[in-house]
mmCIF file of C-alpha atoms in Angstrom:
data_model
loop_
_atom_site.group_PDB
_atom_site.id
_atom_site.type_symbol
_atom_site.label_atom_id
_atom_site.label_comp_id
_atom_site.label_asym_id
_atom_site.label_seq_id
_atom_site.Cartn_x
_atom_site.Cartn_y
_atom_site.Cartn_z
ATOM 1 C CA UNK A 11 10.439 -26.607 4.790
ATOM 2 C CA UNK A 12 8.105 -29.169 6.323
ATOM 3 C CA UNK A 13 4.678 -29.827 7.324
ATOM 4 C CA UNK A 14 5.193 -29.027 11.026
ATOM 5 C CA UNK A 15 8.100 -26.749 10.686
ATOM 6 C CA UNK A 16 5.588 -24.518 8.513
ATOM 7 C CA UNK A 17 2.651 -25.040 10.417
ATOM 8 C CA UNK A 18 5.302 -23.623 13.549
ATOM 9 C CA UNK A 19 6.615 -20.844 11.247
ATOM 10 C CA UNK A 20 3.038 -19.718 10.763
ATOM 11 C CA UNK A 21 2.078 -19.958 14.359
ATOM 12 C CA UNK A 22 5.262 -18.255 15.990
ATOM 13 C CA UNK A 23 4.504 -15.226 12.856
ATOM 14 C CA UNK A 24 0.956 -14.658 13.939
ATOM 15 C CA UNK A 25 0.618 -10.943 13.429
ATOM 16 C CA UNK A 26 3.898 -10.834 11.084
ATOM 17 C CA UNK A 27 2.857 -8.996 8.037
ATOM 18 C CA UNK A 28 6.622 -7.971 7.136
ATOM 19 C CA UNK A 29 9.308 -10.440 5.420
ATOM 20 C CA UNK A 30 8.621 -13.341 3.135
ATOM 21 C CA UNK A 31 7.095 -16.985 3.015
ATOM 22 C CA UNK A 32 8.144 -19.888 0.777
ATOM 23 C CA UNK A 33 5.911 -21.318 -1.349
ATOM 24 C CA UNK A 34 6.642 -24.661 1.114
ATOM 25 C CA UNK A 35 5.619 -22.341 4.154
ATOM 26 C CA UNK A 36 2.756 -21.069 2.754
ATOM 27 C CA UNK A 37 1.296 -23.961 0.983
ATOM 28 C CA UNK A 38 2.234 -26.521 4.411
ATOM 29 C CA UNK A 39 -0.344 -24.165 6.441
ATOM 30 C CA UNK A 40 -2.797 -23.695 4.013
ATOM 31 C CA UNK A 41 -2.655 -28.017 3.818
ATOM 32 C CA UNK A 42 -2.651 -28.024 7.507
ATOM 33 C CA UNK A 43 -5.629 -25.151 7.632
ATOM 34 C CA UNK A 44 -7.625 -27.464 4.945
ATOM 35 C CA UNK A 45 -7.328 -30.560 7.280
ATOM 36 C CA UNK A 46 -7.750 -28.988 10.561
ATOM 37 C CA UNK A 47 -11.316 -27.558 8.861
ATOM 38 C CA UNK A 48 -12.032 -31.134 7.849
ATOM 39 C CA UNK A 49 -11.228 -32.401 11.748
ATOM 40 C CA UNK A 50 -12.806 -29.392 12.997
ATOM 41 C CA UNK A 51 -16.218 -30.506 11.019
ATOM 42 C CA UNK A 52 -16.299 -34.162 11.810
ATOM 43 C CA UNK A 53 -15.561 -32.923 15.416
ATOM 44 C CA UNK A 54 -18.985 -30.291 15.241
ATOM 45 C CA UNK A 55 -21.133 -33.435 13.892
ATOM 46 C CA UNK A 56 -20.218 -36.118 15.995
ATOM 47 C CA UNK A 57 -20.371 -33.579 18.771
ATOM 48 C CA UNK A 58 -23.568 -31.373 18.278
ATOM 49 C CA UNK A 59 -24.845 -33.343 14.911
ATOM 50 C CA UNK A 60 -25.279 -31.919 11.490
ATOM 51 C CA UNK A 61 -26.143 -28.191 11.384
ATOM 52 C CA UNK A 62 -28.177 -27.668 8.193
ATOM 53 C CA UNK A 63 -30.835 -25.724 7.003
ATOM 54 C CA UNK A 64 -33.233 -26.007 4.288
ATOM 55 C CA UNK A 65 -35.326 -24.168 2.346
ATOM 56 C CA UNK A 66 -38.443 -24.735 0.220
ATOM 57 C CA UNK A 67 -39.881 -21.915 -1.988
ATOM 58 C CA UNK A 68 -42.484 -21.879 -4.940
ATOM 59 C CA UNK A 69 -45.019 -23.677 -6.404
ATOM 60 C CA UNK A 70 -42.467 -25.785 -7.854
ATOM 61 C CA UNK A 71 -40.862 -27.384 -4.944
ATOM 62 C CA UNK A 72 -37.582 -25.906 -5.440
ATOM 63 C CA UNK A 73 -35.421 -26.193 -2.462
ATOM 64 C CA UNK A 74 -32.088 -25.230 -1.377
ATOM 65 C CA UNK A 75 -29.704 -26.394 1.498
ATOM 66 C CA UNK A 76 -26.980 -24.526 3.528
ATOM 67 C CA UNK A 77 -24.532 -25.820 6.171
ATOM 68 C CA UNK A 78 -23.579 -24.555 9.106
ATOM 69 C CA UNK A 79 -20.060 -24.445 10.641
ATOM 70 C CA UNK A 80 -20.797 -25.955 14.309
ATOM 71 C CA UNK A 81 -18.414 -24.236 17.373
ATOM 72 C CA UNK A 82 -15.576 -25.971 16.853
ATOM 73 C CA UNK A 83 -15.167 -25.440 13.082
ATOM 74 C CA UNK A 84 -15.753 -21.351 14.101
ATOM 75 C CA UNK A 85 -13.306 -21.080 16.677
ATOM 76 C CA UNK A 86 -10.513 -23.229 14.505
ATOM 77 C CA UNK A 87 -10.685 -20.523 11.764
ATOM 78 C CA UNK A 88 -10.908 -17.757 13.791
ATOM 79 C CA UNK A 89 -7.923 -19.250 15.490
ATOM 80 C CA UNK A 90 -6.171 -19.398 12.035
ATOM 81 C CA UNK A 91 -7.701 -16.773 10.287
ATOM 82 C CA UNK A 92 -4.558 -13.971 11.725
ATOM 83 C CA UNK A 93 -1.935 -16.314 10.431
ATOM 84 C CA UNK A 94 -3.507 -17.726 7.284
ATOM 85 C CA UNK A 95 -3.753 -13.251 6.433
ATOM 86 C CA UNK A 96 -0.449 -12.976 7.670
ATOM 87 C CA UNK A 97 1.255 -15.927 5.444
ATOM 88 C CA UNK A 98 0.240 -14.939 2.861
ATOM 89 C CA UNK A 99 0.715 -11.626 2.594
ATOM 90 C CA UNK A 100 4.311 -12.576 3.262
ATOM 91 C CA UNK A 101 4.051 -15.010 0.624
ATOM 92 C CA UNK A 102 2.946 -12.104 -2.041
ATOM 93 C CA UNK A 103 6.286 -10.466 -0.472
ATOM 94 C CA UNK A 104 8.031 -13.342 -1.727
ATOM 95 C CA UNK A 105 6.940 -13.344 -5.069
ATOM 96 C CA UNK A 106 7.838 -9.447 -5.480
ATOM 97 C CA UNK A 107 3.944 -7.981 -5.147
ATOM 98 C CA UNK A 108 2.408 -6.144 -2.428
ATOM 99 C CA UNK A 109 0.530 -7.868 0.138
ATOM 100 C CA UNK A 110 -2.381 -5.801 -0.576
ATOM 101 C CA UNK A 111 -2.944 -7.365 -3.774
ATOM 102 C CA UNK A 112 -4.171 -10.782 -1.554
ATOM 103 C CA UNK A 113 -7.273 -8.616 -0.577
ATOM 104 C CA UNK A 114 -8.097 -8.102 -4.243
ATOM 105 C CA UNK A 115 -10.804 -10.581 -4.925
ATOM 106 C CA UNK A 116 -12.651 -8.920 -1.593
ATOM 107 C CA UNK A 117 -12.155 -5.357 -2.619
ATOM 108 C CA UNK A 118 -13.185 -5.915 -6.449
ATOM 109 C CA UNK A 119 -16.486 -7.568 -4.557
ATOM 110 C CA UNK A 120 -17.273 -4.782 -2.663
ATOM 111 C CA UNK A 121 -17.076 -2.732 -5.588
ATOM 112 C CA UNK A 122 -19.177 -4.740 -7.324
ATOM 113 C CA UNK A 123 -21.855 -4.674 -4.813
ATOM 114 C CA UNK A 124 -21.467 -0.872 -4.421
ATOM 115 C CA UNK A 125 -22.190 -0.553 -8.114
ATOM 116 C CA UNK A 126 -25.333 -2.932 -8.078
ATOM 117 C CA UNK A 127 -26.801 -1.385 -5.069
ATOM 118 C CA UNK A 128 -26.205 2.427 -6.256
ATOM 119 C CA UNK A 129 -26.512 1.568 -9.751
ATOM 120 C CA UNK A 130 -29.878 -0.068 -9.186
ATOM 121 C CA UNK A 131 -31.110 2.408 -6.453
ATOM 122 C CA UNK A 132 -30.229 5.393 -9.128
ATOM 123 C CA UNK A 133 -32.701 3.697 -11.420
ATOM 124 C CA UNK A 134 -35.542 3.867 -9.080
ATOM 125 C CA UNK A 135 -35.437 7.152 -7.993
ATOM 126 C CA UNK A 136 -36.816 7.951 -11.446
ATOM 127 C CA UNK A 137 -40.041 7.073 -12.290
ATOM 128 C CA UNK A 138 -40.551 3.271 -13.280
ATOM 129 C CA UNK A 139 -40.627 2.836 -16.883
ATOM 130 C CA UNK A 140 -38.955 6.216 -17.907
ATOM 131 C CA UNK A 141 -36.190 6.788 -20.517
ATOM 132 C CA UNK A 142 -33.863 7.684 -17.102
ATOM 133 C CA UNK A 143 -35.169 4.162 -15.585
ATOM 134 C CA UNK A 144 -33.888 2.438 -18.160
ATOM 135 C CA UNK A 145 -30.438 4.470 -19.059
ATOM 136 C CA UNK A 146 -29.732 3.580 -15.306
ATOM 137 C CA UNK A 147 -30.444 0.265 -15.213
ATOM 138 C CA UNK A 148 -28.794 -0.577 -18.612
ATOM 139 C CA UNK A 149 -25.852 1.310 -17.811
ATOM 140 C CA UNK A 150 -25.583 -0.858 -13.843
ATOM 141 C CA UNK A 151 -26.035 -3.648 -16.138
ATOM 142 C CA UNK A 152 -22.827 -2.284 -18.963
ATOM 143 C CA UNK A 153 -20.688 -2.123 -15.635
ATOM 144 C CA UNK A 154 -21.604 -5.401 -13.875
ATOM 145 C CA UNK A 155 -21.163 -7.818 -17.194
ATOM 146 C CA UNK A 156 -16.992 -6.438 -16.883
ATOM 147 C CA UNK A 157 -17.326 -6.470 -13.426
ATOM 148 C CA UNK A 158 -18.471 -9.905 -13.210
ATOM 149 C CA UNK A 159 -15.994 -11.322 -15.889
ATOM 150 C CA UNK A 160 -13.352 -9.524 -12.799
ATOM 151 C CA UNK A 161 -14.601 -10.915 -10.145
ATOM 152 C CA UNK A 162 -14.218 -14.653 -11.831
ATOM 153 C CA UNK A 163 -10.426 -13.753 -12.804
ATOM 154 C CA UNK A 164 -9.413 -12.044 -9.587
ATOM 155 C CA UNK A 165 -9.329 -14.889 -7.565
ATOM 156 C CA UNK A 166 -7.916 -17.131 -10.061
ATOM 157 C CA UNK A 167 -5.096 -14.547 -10.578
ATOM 158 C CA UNK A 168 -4.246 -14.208 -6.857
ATOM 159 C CA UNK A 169 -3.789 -18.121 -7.183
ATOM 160 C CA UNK A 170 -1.199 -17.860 -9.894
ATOM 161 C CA UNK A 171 0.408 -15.378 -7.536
ATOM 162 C CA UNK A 172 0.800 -17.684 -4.799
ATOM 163 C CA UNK A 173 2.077 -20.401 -6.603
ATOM 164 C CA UNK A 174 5.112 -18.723 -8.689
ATOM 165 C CA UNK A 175 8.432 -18.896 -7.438
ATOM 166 C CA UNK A 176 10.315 -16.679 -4.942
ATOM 167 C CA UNK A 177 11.840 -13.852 -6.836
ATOM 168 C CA UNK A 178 15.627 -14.605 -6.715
ATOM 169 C CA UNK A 179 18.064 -12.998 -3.947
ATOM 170 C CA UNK A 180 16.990 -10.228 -1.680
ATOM 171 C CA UNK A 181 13.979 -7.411 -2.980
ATOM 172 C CA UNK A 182 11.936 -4.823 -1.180
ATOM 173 C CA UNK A 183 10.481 -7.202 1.251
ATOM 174 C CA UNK A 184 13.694 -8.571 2.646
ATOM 175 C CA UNK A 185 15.637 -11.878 2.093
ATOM 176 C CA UNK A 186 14.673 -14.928 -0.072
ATOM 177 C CA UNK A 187 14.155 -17.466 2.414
ATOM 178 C CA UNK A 188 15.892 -20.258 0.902
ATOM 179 C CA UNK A 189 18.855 -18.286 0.657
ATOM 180 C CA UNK A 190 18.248 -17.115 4.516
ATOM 181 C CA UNK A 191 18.005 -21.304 5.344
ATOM 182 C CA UNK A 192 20.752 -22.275 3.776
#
């Protein structure tokens, strides 16, 4: 598949969560997603300037900067944001694995958070400095070292995913799509 014949694939399968994606498909749009960010942010700057923020805290002078995405660079990925989902879930099809396991990363982060915020707020509900304090807090702190070490590997998992081959003749999801070319 090529770069526009993916990038059309993609488009025409916005809200297409069923079938299968070549690795070509997939990684043609997420190429053409990466460069149409890059336009879309030399676009916001020429046409509304740089949109940064900075921050300067402490006695210190330490500071810290974050950019903005201008218009342009919003509307672009929310434009693509549907069909980026959608590809890939179909590419997860295509390696044999649910499409739920590309929303991995997200739902091992809000379980993470979940456990800082209730393990932490569990801890202070006891008095500050008691033995139940500190079994609280030590245990939040047990479950976010694992957690942690997760949330690193998840991501780079769902990457290996994405790159292995199509699974070989028809599964579950439906037809290999070379096969279905050809």
């Amino acid at each position: 598949m090529s770069f526009t014949e993916a990038i059309k694939t993609c488009f025409s399968k916005y809200f297409t969560f069923s079938g299968r994606a070549s690795r070509s498909e997939y990684w043609w749009f997420f190429l053409f997603i990466l460069l149409g960010n890059i336009v879309a942010g030399i676009l916001d700057s020429v046409l509304f300037g740089a949109v940064t923020g900075s921050i300067e805290t402490g006695p210190d002078g330490f500071s810290a900067s974050a950019e903005n995405n201008g218009p342009v660079a919003a509307i672009f990925s929310l434009a693509v944001l549907i069909p980026q989902l959608a590809a890939g879930w179909r590419r997860m099809h295509d390696t044999g694995r649910s499409g739920f396991y590309l929303l991995l990363p997200l739902l091992l982060s809000i379980g993470a958070a979940l456990i800082l915020v209730f393990g932490i707020g569990a801890a202070s509900m006891f008095q500050h400095g008691g033995s139940f304090d500190r079994l609280f807090t030590g245990a939040t702190l047990l479950l976010m070292v694992p957690t942690v070490l997760v949330l690193v590997i998840s991501p780079l998992l769902v990457l290996w995913w994405l790159t292995r081959p199509s699974e070989p003749g028809a599964n579950r999801y439906g037809p290999n799509p070379h096969e279905a070319r050809a």
